[in-house]
mmCIF file of C-alpha atoms and ligand atoms in Angstrom:
data_model
loop_
_atom_site.group_PDB
_atom_site.id
_atom_site.type_symbol
_atom_site.label_atom_id
_atom_site.label_comp_id
_atom_site.label_asym_id
_atom_site.label_seq_id
_atom_site.Cartn_x
_atom_site.Cartn_y
_atom_site.Cartn_z
ATOM 1 C CA UNK A 1 -30.741 14.279 -40.829
ATOM 2 C CA UNK A 2 -29.532 14.617 -37.305
ATOM 3 C CA UNK A 3 -31.099 10.979 -36.666
ATOM 4 C CA UNK A 4 -29.323 9.623 -39.546
ATOM 5 C CA UNK A 5 -25.859 11.139 -38.464
ATOM 6 C CA UNK A 6 -26.219 10.099 -34.677
ATOM 7 C CA UNK A 7 -25.170 6.517 -35.142
ATOM 8 C CA UNK A 8 -22.132 7.286 -37.494
ATOM 9 C CA UNK A 9 -20.830 10.464 -34.965
ATOM 10 C CA UNK A 10 -21.002 7.928 -32.239
ATOM 11 C CA UNK A 11 -18.923 5.161 -33.912
ATOM 12 C CA UNK A 12 -16.481 7.896 -35.206
ATOM 13 C CA UNK A 13 -16.022 9.145 -31.663
ATOM 14 C CA UNK A 14 -15.597 5.598 -30.487
ATOM 15 C CA UNK A 15 -12.781 4.513 -32.746
ATOM 16 C CA UNK A 16 -11.240 8.023 -32.081
ATOM 17 C CA UNK A 17 -11.103 7.271 -28.666
ATOM 18 C CA UNK A 18 -9.748 3.939 -28.661
ATOM 19 C CA UNK A 19 -6.995 5.115 -31.217
ATOM 20 C CA UNK A 20 -5.788 7.800 -29.017
ATOM 21 C CA UNK A 21 -6.618 6.231 -25.434
ATOM 22 C CA UNK A 22 -3.845 6.703 -23.217
ATOM 23 C CA UNK A 23 -4.176 4.253 -20.324
ATOM 24 C CA UNK A 24 -2.072 5.564 -17.349
ATOM 25 C CA UNK A 25 -0.664 3.205 -14.780
ATOM 26 C CA UNK A 26 -2.545 4.872 -12.195
ATOM 27 C CA UNK A 27 -5.103 8.112 -11.729
ATOM 28 C CA UNK A 28 -5.949 10.008 -8.782
ATOM 29 C CA UNK A 29 -9.682 10.662 -8.294
ATOM 30 C CA UNK A 30 -12.592 12.133 -6.414
ATOM 31 C CA UNK A 31 -15.014 9.683 -4.966
ATOM 32 C CA UNK A 32 -17.608 12.094 -3.542
ATOM 33 C CA UNK A 33 -17.255 15.129 -0.955
ATOM 34 C CA UNK A 34 -13.581 15.512 -1.242
ATOM 35 C CA UNK A 35 -13.795 18.920 -2.631
ATOM 36 C CA UNK A 36 -16.455 20.256 -0.304
ATOM 37 C CA UNK A 37 -14.940 18.839 2.707
ATOM 38 C CA UNK A 38 -11.634 20.530 1.851
ATOM 39 C CA UNK A 39 -13.919 23.826 1.522
ATOM 40 C CA UNK A 40 -15.047 23.339 4.978
ATOM 41 C CA UNK A 41 -11.721 22.435 6.272
ATOM 42 C CA UNK A 42 -10.485 25.908 5.167
ATOM 43 C CA UNK A 43 -13.948 27.879 6.012
ATOM 44 C CA UNK A 44 -13.555 26.380 9.716
ATOM 45 C CA UNK A 45 -10.640 28.745 10.254
ATOM 46 C CA UNK A 46 -8.305 25.849 11.136
ATOM 47 C CA UNK A 47 -6.377 23.656 8.638
ATOM 48 C CA UNK A 48 -3.409 22.585 10.528
ATOM 49 C CA UNK A 49 -3.226 19.004 11.681
ATOM 50 C CA UNK A 50 -5.433 17.295 14.586
ATOM 51 C CA UNK A 51 -8.893 18.812 13.766
ATOM 52 C CA UNK A 52 -12.204 17.808 13.331
ATOM 53 C CA UNK A 53 -11.648 15.667 9.969
ATOM 54 C CA UNK A 54 -8.484 14.292 11.414
ATOM 55 C CA UNK A 55 -10.381 12.758 14.292
ATOM 56 C CA UNK A 56 -13.172 11.614 11.631
ATOM 57 C CA UNK A 57 -10.680 9.449 9.849
ATOM 58 C CA UNK A 58 -9.141 8.120 13.139
ATOM 59 C CA UNK A 59 -12.467 7.196 14.463
ATOM 60 C CA UNK A 60 -13.468 5.556 11.213
ATOM 61 C CA UNK A 61 -10.610 3.146 11.409
ATOM 62 C CA UNK A 62 -11.001 2.604 15.114
ATOM 63 C CA UNK A 63 -14.861 1.675 14.781
ATOM 64 C CA UNK A 64 -14.767 -0.430 11.504
ATOM 65 C CA UNK A 65 -11.320 -2.382 12.330
ATOM 66 C CA UNK A 66 -11.280 -2.365 15.964
ATOM 67 C CA UNK A 67 -7.740 -0.646 15.820
ATOM 68 C CA UNK A 68 -7.055 0.435 19.582
ATOM 69 C CA UNK A 69 -5.667 4.113 18.242
ATOM 70 C CA UNK A 70 -4.869 5.673 15.102
ATOM 71 C CA UNK A 71 -2.948 8.689 14.372
ATOM 72 C CA UNK A 72 -2.995 10.027 10.949
ATOM 73 C CA UNK A 73 0.539 10.717 9.369
ATOM 74 C CA UNK A 74 1.549 12.741 6.403
ATOM 75 C CA UNK A 75 2.632 9.237 4.784
ATOM 76 C CA UNK A 76 3.024 5.500 5.702
ATOM 77 C CA UNK A 77 6.779 6.405 5.524
ATOM 78 C CA UNK A 78 6.324 8.741 8.458
ATOM 79 C CA UNK A 79 4.167 5.911 10.399
ATOM 80 C CA UNK A 80 7.026 3.595 10.083
ATOM 81 C CA UNK A 81 9.538 6.107 11.407
ATOM 82 C CA UNK A 82 7.169 6.661 14.414
ATOM 83 C CA UNK A 83 6.858 2.856 14.728
ATOM 84 C CA UNK A 84 11.061 2.814 14.626
ATOM 85 C CA UNK A 85 11.254 5.511 17.516
ATOM 86 C CA UNK A 86 8.425 3.826 19.614
ATOM 87 C CA UNK A 87 10.255 0.289 19.459
ATOM 88 C CA UNK A 88 13.324 2.417 20.625
ATOM 89 C CA UNK A 89 15.266 1.087 17.650
ATOM 90 C CA UNK A 90 18.929 1.669 18.641
ATOM 91 C CA UNK A 91 22.395 1.717 16.649
ATOM 92 C CA UNK A 92 23.273 -2.085 16.402
ATOM 93 C CA UNK A 93 19.792 -3.378 16.776
ATOM 94 C CA UNK A 94 18.844 -5.691 13.815
ATOM 95 C CA UNK A 95 15.650 -5.305 12.213
ATOM 96 C CA UNK A 96 14.127 -8.378 9.732
ATOM 97 C CA UNK A 97 12.649 -6.570 6.723
ATOM 98 C CA UNK A 98 11.627 -8.234 3.515
ATOM 99 C CA UNK A 99 13.782 -7.458 0.616
ATOM 100 C CA UNK A 100 10.890 -7.139 -1.873
ATOM 101 C CA UNK A 101 9.364 -4.132 -0.704
ATOM 102 C CA UNK A 102 9.474 -0.339 -0.941
ATOM 103 C CA UNK A 103 12.385 1.584 0.418
ATOM 104 C CA UNK A 104 10.532 3.108 3.271
ATOM 105 C CA UNK A 105 9.903 -0.408 5.072
ATOM 106 C CA UNK A 106 13.567 -0.303 5.781
ATOM 107 C CA UNK A 107 14.670 3.109 5.607
ATOM 108 C CA UNK A 108 12.713 4.124 8.642
ATOM 109 C CA UNK A 109 14.759 1.443 10.781
ATOM 110 C CA UNK A 110 18.160 2.632 9.255
ATOM 111 C CA UNK A 111 17.429 6.125 10.160
ATOM 112 C CA UNK A 112 17.535 4.756 13.936
ATOM 113 C CA UNK A 113 20.800 3.006 13.215
ATOM 114 C CA UNK A 114 19.395 -0.351 12.836
ATOM 115 C CA UNK A 115 21.192 -3.045 11.002
ATOM 116 C CA UNK A 116 18.645 -4.413 8.212
ATOM 117 C CA UNK A 117 18.576 -8.207 7.931
ATOM 118 C CA UNK A 118 16.677 -8.852 4.724
ATOM 119 C CA UNK A 119 14.249 -11.731 4.457
ATOM 120 C CA UNK A 120 13.505 -13.619 1.071
ATOM 121 C CA UNK A 121 9.915 -13.813 -0.130
ATOM 122 C CA UNK A 122 7.767 -17.001 -0.306
ATOM 123 C CA UNK A 123 7.561 -18.827 -3.629
ATOM 124 C CA UNK A 124 3.706 -18.482 -3.287
ATOM 125 C CA UNK A 125 3.694 -14.854 -3.141
ATOM 126 C CA UNK A 126 6.059 -11.871 -2.742
ATOM 127 C CA UNK A 127 5.229 -12.028 1.070
ATOM 128 C CA UNK A 128 8.176 -12.680 3.364
ATOM 129 C CA UNK A 129 8.512 -16.611 3.660
ATOM 130 C CA UNK A 130 7.695 -17.248 7.427
ATOM 131 C CA UNK A 131 9.060 -20.660 7.300
ATOM 132 C CA UNK A 132 12.750 -19.146 7.066
ATOM 133 C CA UNK A 133 12.146 -16.360 9.755
ATOM 134 C CA UNK A 134 13.544 -18.160 12.503
ATOM 135 C CA UNK A 135 16.868 -18.461 10.746
ATOM 136 C CA UNK A 136 17.612 -14.871 10.808
ATOM 137 C CA UNK A 137 17.214 -14.135 14.148
ATOM 138 C CA UNK A 138 19.981 -13.081 16.263
ATOM 139 C CA UNK A 139 20.328 -12.070 19.892
ATOM 140 C CA UNK A 140 20.531 -8.440 18.368
ATOM 141 C CA UNK A 141 17.278 -8.723 16.664
ATOM 142 C CA UNK A 142 14.662 -6.416 17.869
ATOM 143 C CA UNK A 143 11.797 -6.296 15.422
ATOM 144 C CA UNK A 144 10.188 -8.040 12.259
ATOM 145 C CA UNK A 145 8.523 -5.412 9.655
ATOM 146 C CA UNK A 146 6.241 -7.585 7.666
ATOM 147 C CA UNK A 147 4.488 -6.187 4.253
ATOM 148 C CA UNK A 148 1.368 -7.735 3.142
ATOM 149 C CA UNK A 149 2.076 -7.226 -0.563
ATOM 150 C CA UNK A 150 -0.937 -6.412 -2.855
ATOM 151 C CA UNK A 151 -3.147 -6.343 0.359
ATOM 152 C CA UNK A 152 -2.539 -10.092 0.670
ATOM 153 C CA UNK A 153 -2.003 -10.899 4.330
ATOM 154 C CA UNK A 154 1.286 -12.679 5.421
ATOM 155 C CA UNK A 155 1.235 -15.713 7.505
ATOM 156 C CA UNK A 156 0.361 -13.576 10.742
ATOM 157 C CA UNK A 157 -0.150 -16.786 13.567
ATOM 158 C CA UNK A 158 3.421 -18.163 12.514
ATOM 159 C CA UNK A 159 5.056 -14.691 12.588
ATOM 160 C CA UNK A 160 3.569 -13.588 15.803
ATOM 161 C CA UNK A 161 4.381 -17.118 17.408
ATOM 162 C CA UNK A 162 7.840 -16.642 16.312
ATOM 163 C CA UNK A 163 8.100 -13.050 17.546
ATOM 164 C CA UNK A 164 6.650 -13.799 20.909
ATOM 165 C CA UNK A 165 8.967 -16.797 21.545
ATOM 166 C CA UNK A 166 12.028 -14.352 20.734
ATOM 167 C CA UNK A 167 10.386 -11.151 22.349
ATOM 168 C CA UNK A 168 10.630 -9.184 19.367
ATOM 169 C CA UNK A 169 7.911 -6.275 18.253
ATOM 170 C CA UNK A 170 5.802 -7.083 15.010
ATOM 171 C CA UNK A 171 5.624 -3.914 12.790
ATOM 172 C CA UNK A 172 2.910 -4.419 9.881
ATOM 173 C CA UNK A 173 3.757 -2.567 6.542
ATOM 174 C CA UNK A 174 -0.069 -2.549 5.643
ATOM 175 C CA UNK A 175 0.688 0.407 2.865
ATOM 176 C CA UNK A 176 -1.297 -1.666 0.627
ATOM 177 C CA UNK A 177 -3.677 -3.496 3.099
ATOM 178 C CA UNK A 178 -6.481 -1.331 3.655
ATOM 179 C CA UNK A 179 -9.922 -3.394 4.128
ATOM 180 C CA UNK A 180 -8.088 -6.874 4.001
ATOM 181 C CA UNK A 181 -8.173 -9.638 6.297
ATOM 182 C CA UNK A 182 -6.043 -12.494 7.898
ATOM 183 C CA UNK A 183 -8.364 -15.315 9.069
ATOM 184 C CA UNK A 184 -11.179 -12.505 9.815
ATOM 185 C CA UNK A 185 -8.869 -10.235 11.499
ATOM 186 C CA UNK A 186 -8.279 -6.737 9.929
ATOM 187 C CA UNK A 187 -4.925 -6.276 8.600
ATOM 188 C CA UNK A 188 -3.166 -3.488 10.650
ATOM 189 C CA UNK A 189 -4.441 -5.077 13.856
ATOM 190 C CA UNK A 190 -2.295 -7.915 14.445
ATOM 191 C CA UNK A 191 1.348 -6.446 14.975
ATOM 192 C CA UNK A 192 2.247 -4.258 18.054
ATOM 193 C CA UNK A 193 2.381 -1.235 15.503
ATOM 194 C CA UNK A 194 1.064 -0.860 11.924
ATOM 195 C CA UNK A 195 1.355 1.638 9.174
ATOM 196 C CA UNK A 196 -0.964 2.370 6.347
ATOM 197 C CA UNK A 197 -0.300 4.612 3.295
ATOM 198 C CA UNK A 198 -2.842 6.981 1.391
ATOM 199 C CA UNK A 199 -0.425 7.795 -1.479
ATOM 200 C CA UNK A 200 -2.334 8.353 -4.642
ATOM 201 C CA UNK A 201 -1.384 4.768 -5.750
ATOM 202 C CA UNK A 202 -3.137 3.091 -2.846
ATOM 203 C CA UNK A 203 -6.987 2.098 -2.945
ATOM 204 C CA UNK A 204 -7.711 4.802 -0.579
ATOM 205 C CA UNK A 205 -6.242 8.170 -1.254
ATOM 206 C CA UNK A 206 -5.408 11.602 -0.246
ATOM 207 C CA UNK A 207 -2.359 12.333 -2.282
ATOM 208 C CA UNK A 208 0.261 11.837 0.433
ATOM 209 C CA UNK A 209 -1.044 10.587 3.672
ATOM 210 C CA UNK A 210 -0.695 7.604 6.321
ATOM 211 C CA UNK A 211 -1.532 6.524 9.546
ATOM 212 C CA UNK A 212 0.072 4.920 12.446
ATOM 213 C CA UNK A 213 -1.965 2.142 14.284
ATOM 214 C CA UNK A 214 -1.224 1.326 17.925
ATOM 215 C CA UNK A 215 -2.359 -2.006 18.913
ATOM 216 C CA UNK A 216 -0.134 -2.270 22.246
ATOM 217 C CA UNK A 217 -1.254 0.307 24.869
ATOM 218 C CA UNK A 218 2.384 0.385 26.000
ATOM 219 C CA UNK A 219 2.972 2.945 22.958
ATOM 220 C CA UNK A 220 -0.209 4.692 23.051
ATOM 221 C CA UNK A 221 0.870 7.776 25.146
ATOM 222 C CA UNK A 222 4.428 8.149 23.582
ATOM 223 C CA UNK A 223 2.861 7.787 20.189
ATOM 224 C CA UNK A 224 1.057 11.139 20.544
ATOM 225 C CA UNK A 225 4.096 13.042 21.856
ATOM 226 C CA UNK A 226 6.162 11.909 19.021
ATOM 227 C CA UNK A 227 3.320 12.783 16.567
ATOM 228 C CA UNK A 228 3.466 16.349 18.146
ATOM 229 C CA UNK A 229 7.032 17.146 17.315
ATOM 230 C CA UNK A 230 8.024 15.714 21.064
ATOM 231 C CA UNK A 231 5.297 17.808 23.110
ATOM 232 C CA UNK A 232 2.667 17.032 25.247
ATOM 233 C CA UNK A 233 0.118 19.296 23.342
ATOM 234 C CA UNK A 234 -2.260 16.382 22.827
ATOM 235 C CA UNK A 235 -2.707 16.245 26.243
ATOM 236 C CA UNK A 236 -2.765 19.723 26.981
ATOM 237 C CA UNK A 237 -5.786 20.120 24.539
ATOM 238 C CA UNK A 238 -7.428 17.394 26.512
ATOM 239 C CA UNK A 239 -6.927 19.413 29.623
ATOM 240 C CA UNK A 240 -4.808 16.743 31.071
ATOM 241 C CA UNK A 241 -1.679 19.088 31.681
ATOM 242 C CA UNK A 242 -1.817 22.855 32.367
ATOM 243 C CA UNK A 243 0.924 23.874 29.847
ATOM 244 C CA UNK A 244 2.736 21.985 27.109
ATOM 245 C CA UNK A 245 6.332 21.120 26.915
ATOM 246 C CA UNK A 246 8.828 19.454 25.028
ATOM 247 C CA UNK A 247 9.104 16.078 26.525
ATOM 248 C CA UNK A 248 10.485 13.642 24.061
ATOM 249 C CA UNK A 249 11.758 13.259 20.670
ATOM 250 C CA UNK A 250 9.448 13.525 17.593
ATOM 251 C CA UNK A 251 9.070 15.305 14.365
ATOM 252 C CA UNK A 252 6.139 17.163 12.355
ATOM 253 C CA UNK A 253 4.179 13.861 11.588
ATOM 254 C CA UNK A 254 0.663 15.121 11.253
ATOM 255 C CA UNK A 255 -0.922 16.175 7.831
ATOM 256 C CA UNK A 256 -2.999 19.355 7.584
ATOM 257 C CA UNK A 257 -6.750 18.930 7.777
ATOM 258 C CA UNK A 258 -7.016 19.758 4.043
ATOM 259 C CA UNK A 259 -5.184 16.350 3.693
ATOM 260 C CA UNK A 260 -7.739 14.656 6.222
ATOM 261 C CA UNK A 261 -10.607 16.361 4.590
ATOM 262 C CA UNK A 262 -10.067 14.765 1.228
ATOM 263 C CA UNK A 263 -9.184 11.500 3.101
ATOM 264 C CA UNK A 264 -12.432 11.555 4.914
ATOM 265 C CA UNK A 265 -14.470 11.879 1.807
ATOM 266 C CA UNK A 266 -12.823 8.684 0.358
ATOM 267 C CA UNK A 267 -13.674 6.792 3.632
ATOM 268 C CA UNK A 268 -17.172 7.415 3.176
ATOM 269 C CA UNK A 269 -17.138 5.780 -0.029
ATOM 270 C CA UNK A 270 -14.618 2.732 0.728
ATOM 271 C CA UNK A 271 -17.308 0.336 0.060
ATOM 272 C CA UNK A 272 -18.048 1.826 -3.391
ATOM 273 C CA UNK A 273 -14.452 2.062 -4.520
ATOM 274 C CA UNK A 274 -13.565 -1.400 -2.797
ATOM 275 C CA UNK A 275 -16.244 -2.930 -4.996
ATOM 276 C CA UNK A 276 -15.049 -1.574 -8.002
ATOM 277 C CA UNK A 277 -11.627 -2.444 -7.629
ATOM 278 C CA UNK A 278 -12.616 -5.849 -6.997
ATOM 279 C CA UNK A 279 -14.634 -6.037 -10.010
ATOM 280 C CA UNK A 280 -11.621 -4.880 -12.018
ATOM 281 C CA UNK A 281 -9.460 -7.226 -10.343
ATOM 282 C CA UNK A 282 -11.877 -10.395 -10.749
ATOM 283 C CA UNK A 283 -12.262 -9.439 -14.869
ATOM 284 C CA UNK A 284 -8.524 -9.479 -15.050
ATOM 285 C CA UNK A 285 -8.102 -12.971 -13.247
ATOM 286 C CA UNK A 286 -11.010 -14.430 -15.140
ATOM 287 C CA UNK A 287 -9.954 -13.134 -18.647
ATOM 288 C CA UNK A 288 -6.093 -14.458 -18.073
ATOM 289 C CA UNK A 289 -6.958 -17.892 -16.667
ATOM 290 C CA UNK A 290 -6.854 -19.575 -19.885
ATOM 291 C CA UNK A 291 -3.208 -18.389 -20.308
ATOM 292 C CA UNK A 292 -2.325 -19.502 -16.861
ATOM 293 C CA UNK A 293 -3.810 -22.755 -17.735
ATOM 294 C CA UNK A 294 -1.861 -23.041 -20.990
ATOM 295 C CA UNK A 295 1.372 -22.156 -19.004
ATOM 296 C CA UNK A 296 1.774 -18.637 -20.719
ATOM 297 C CA UNK A 297 1.956 -16.869 -17.461
ATOM 298 C CA UNK A 298 0.993 -16.996 -13.682
ATOM 299 C CA UNK A 299 -1.457 -15.347 -12.007
ATOM 300 C CA UNK A 300 -1.505 -14.184 -8.315
ATOM 301 C CA UNK A 301 -2.290 -16.961 -5.448
ATOM 302 C CA UNK A 302 -4.484 -15.853 -2.438
ATOM 303 C CA UNK A 303 -3.738 -18.140 0.544
ATOM 304 C CA UNK A 304 -6.854 -19.558 2.201
ATOM 305 C CA UNK A 305 -6.188 -17.425 5.499
ATOM 306 C CA UNK A 306 -6.230 -14.005 3.477
ATOM 307 C CA UNK A 307 -8.435 -11.923 1.675
ATOM 308 C CA UNK A 308 -7.884 -9.925 -1.400
ATOM 309 C CA UNK A 309 -8.388 -6.041 -0.849
ATOM 310 C CA UNK A 310 -7.989 -5.645 -4.917
ATOM 311 C CA UNK A 311 -4.907 -3.367 -4.135
ATOM 312 C CA UNK A 312 -2.977 -4.582 -7.213
ATOM 313 C CA UNK A 313 -3.190 -6.856 -10.147
ATOM 314 C CA UNK A 314 -0.048 -8.519 -11.144
ATOM 315 C CA UNK A 315 1.035 -11.136 -13.382
ATOM 316 C CA UNK A 316 4.285 -13.320 -13.592
ATOM 317 C CA UNK A 317 6.158 -13.583 -16.770
ATOM 318 C CA UNK A 318 8.568 -16.103 -17.484
ATOM 319 C CA UNK A 319 11.484 -14.118 -17.594
ATOM 320 C CA UNK A 320 13.004 -10.506 -17.197
ATOM 321 C CA UNK A 321 13.296 -10.371 -21.305
ATOM 322 C CA UNK A 322 9.550 -11.516 -21.385
ATOM 323 C CA UNK A 323 8.634 -9.021 -18.535
ATOM 324 C CA UNK A 324 10.676 -5.921 -20.716
ATOM 325 C CA UNK A 325 9.002 -7.274 -24.118
ATOM 326 C CA UNK A 326 5.399 -7.065 -22.607
ATOM 327 C CA UNK A 327 5.798 -3.944 -20.887
ATOM 328 C CA UNK A 328 7.366 -2.618 -23.980
ATOM 329 C CA UNK A 329 4.726 -4.040 -26.119
ATOM 330 C CA UNK A 330 1.921 -2.312 -24.045
ATOM 331 C CA UNK A 331 3.610 0.991 -24.147
ATOM 332 C CA UNK A 332 3.601 0.720 -27.974
ATOM 333 C CA UNK A 333 -0.148 0.560 -27.443
ATOM 334 C CA UNK A 334 -0.343 3.696 -25.068
ATOM 335 C CA UNK A 335 -0.798 1.262 -21.987
ATOM 336 C CA UNK A 336 1.587 1.609 -19.333
ATOM 337 C CA UNK A 337 2.174 -1.438 -17.176
ATOM 338 C CA UNK A 338 5.209 -1.299 -14.299
ATOM 339 C CA UNK A 339 7.298 -3.681 -12.974
ATOM 340 C CA UNK A 340 8.886 -2.858 -9.332
ATOM 341 C CA UNK A 341 10.744 -3.528 -6.794
ATOM 342 C CA UNK A 342 14.417 -4.037 -7.148
ATOM 343 C CA UNK A 343 15.079 -6.096 -4.346
ATOM 344 C CA UNK A 344 16.442 -3.999 -1.595
ATOM 345 C CA UNK A 345 19.372 -6.127 -0.949
ATOM 346 C CA UNK A 346 20.445 -5.592 -4.339
ATOM 347 C CA UNK A 347 20.581 -1.819 -3.922
ATOM 348 C CA UNK A 348 23.656 0.284 -4.077
ATOM 349 C CA UNK A 349 22.777 1.692 -0.837
ATOM 350 C CA UNK A 350 22.573 -1.619 0.993
ATOM 351 C CA UNK A 351 25.290 -3.428 -1.125
ATOM 352 C CA UNK A 352 28.073 -1.007 -0.073
ATOM 353 C CA UNK A 353 27.262 -1.862 3.643
ATOM 354 C CA UNK A 354 26.638 -5.426 3.765
ATOM 355 C CA UNK A 355 28.069 -6.942 0.538
ATOM 356 C CA UNK A 356 26.382 -9.534 -1.543
ATOM 357 C CA UNK A 357 23.546 -11.500 -0.068
ATOM 358 C CA UNK A 358 21.582 -13.979 -2.063
ATOM 359 C CA UNK A 359 17.921 -13.661 -1.810
ATOM 360 C CA UNK A 360 16.730 -15.714 -5.127
ATOM 361 C CA UNK A 361 12.993 -15.793 -4.393
ATOM 362 C CA UNK A 362 12.897 -11.918 -4.114
ATOM 363 C CA UNK A 363 14.942 -11.449 -7.269
ATOM 364 C CA UNK A 364 12.392 -13.601 -9.191
ATOM 365 C CA UNK A 365 9.637 -11.207 -8.510
ATOM 366 C CA UNK A 366 11.775 -8.137 -9.115
ATOM 367 C CA UNK A 367 12.465 -9.727 -12.674
ATOM 368 C CA UNK A 368 9.061 -11.319 -13.669
ATOM 369 C CA UNK A 369 6.326 -9.344 -11.732
ATOM 370 C CA UNK A 370 4.074 -6.754 -14.104
ATOM 371 C CA UNK A 371 1.376 -4.555 -12.515
ATOM 372 C CA UNK A 372 -1.422 -3.828 -14.527
ATOM 373 C CA UNK A 373 -3.307 -0.561 -14.505
ATOM 374 C CA UNK A 374 -5.933 -0.922 -11.757
ATOM 375 C CA UNK A 375 -7.944 2.438 -10.534
ATOM 376 C CA UNK A 376 -11.060 3.545 -9.830
ATOM 377 C CA UNK A 377 -12.084 5.183 -12.521
ATOM 378 C CA UNK A 378 -10.462 2.561 -15.184
ATOM 379 C CA UNK A 379 -13.264 2.175 -17.616
ATOM 380 C CA UNK A 380 -14.803 -1.129 -19.028
ATOM 381 C CA UNK A 381 -13.623 -0.237 -22.664
ATOM 382 C CA UNK A 382 -9.950 0.723 -20.986
ATOM 383 C CA UNK A 383 -9.840 -2.629 -19.281
ATOM 384 C CA UNK A 384 -10.732 -4.776 -22.202
ATOM 385 C CA UNK A 385 -8.283 -2.914 -24.335
ATOM 386 C CA UNK A 386 -5.718 -3.908 -21.870
ATOM 387 C CA UNK A 387 -6.808 -7.482 -21.566
ATOM 388 C CA UNK A 388 -6.951 -7.612 -25.478
ATOM 389 C CA UNK A 389 -3.308 -6.381 -25.861
ATOM 390 C CA UNK A 390 -1.994 -8.915 -23.343
ATOM 391 C CA UNK A 391 -3.469 -11.705 -25.134
ATOM 392 C CA UNK A 392 -2.300 -10.778 -28.407
ATOM 393 C CA UNK A 393 1.318 -10.424 -26.977
ATOM 394 C CA UNK A 394 0.977 -13.829 -25.501
ATOM 395 C CA UNK A 395 -0.662 -15.491 -28.809
ATOM 396 C CA UNK A 396 2.255 -13.812 -31.137
HETATM 397 C C1 LIG B 1 3.339 3.062 -0.818
HETATM 398 C C2 LIG B 1 4.262 1.992 0.113
HETATM 399 C C3 LIG B 1 5.039 2.370 1.038
HETATM 400 C C4 LIG B 1 5.186 4.062 1.376
HETATM 401 O O1 LIG B 1 3.913 4.823 1.765
HETATM 402 P P1 LIG B 1 4.079 6.474 1.657
HETATM 403 O O2 LIG B 1 2.615 6.722 2.092
HETATM 404 O O3 LIG B 1 4.268 6.941 0.331
HETATM 405 O O4 LIG B 1 5.057 6.695 2.539
HETATM 406 C C5 LIG B 1 5.624 1.751 1.957
HETATM 407 N N1 LIG B 1 5.496 0.304 2.389
HETATM 408 C C6 LIG B 1 5.066 -0.076 1.266
HETATM 409 C C7 LIG B 1 4.813 -1.568 1.107
HETATM 410 C C8 LIG B 1 4.195 0.610 -0.190
HETATM 411 O O5 LIG B 1 3.468 0.069 -0.569
#
């Protein structure tokens, strides 16, 4: 009797699950030793910052990617704010930032009084168009912030050459770009400074979390001071000074050891996490390519100089109306896809200061780009359902 019931029960549960399945856009996850390491951090008697797990995480990145010096921060936003302080951005300085990005890319520099000059995206992908960069430079320009959107590299040789010719700092907003490369060079290692994010929506997570990478040694000493609230406490711990003092501006940019412990467990599983994300990405890409071939949608383009770290899977619809219809259709089927970013040059905050600016390609991505669920624990059944529903949408 039990034998007979089994297949029936199984298929009942199966269809029950499918019917009530809710597929979130993102889901935080445990990859292995996260909870164990958090316990160890607590039991070690020190859960404030710059302890054993913080150092382990920093060394991991320094060793694996050859980053000169890494400092964990509480967010990528914080790392960008540190970069703005380190570049000594002053009121009136101009900083070039893509419009199609998260607010922090610009806001970190606005906090220091910078005037933001927004760059348009490339037609190939949402990264800033390096061919239009030179036209934005004025005698007041001090820095260029590039965003490797979806973990796909910007054209860094071109950008670094323009920066060098004009004596500008380059900051990589590598929030989405962990374990991705430009012509074999790790993203985050190319600009003078770089910022990573370990927010729960990124590939490698710690809830909130980030990291500043210092590639230019001129910034190394000062970065530590800014990180430690403007004190030389790090030098004090190393025995380099006999007491620690307030020596510069700074803030509380260090994460606690609880956060670093979670992060270190994720880093131990980086290969496994990346392999799974790439598998999901490749399935989306392959299963949708016939829709692209028939002209129904557009898929991401990875330039030959870039790798794909599977941070994000997006597709490009024909119009804002079609985008809303697709997101609405998926939502009706309990699948949560999202669009983003409203171009920063169109934001209420910026428009009030700068008036109307026209960046049509950035606006195109704001209107037409749809991000699909892509997270480590997304199951094959869930992904198939998402794919089937999108195909159904385009065939109806
Ligand atoms: C996520 C993200 C940020 C912000 O990261 P936080 O760690 O949440 O501060 C900044 N820039 C880009 C491009 C991002 O994707």
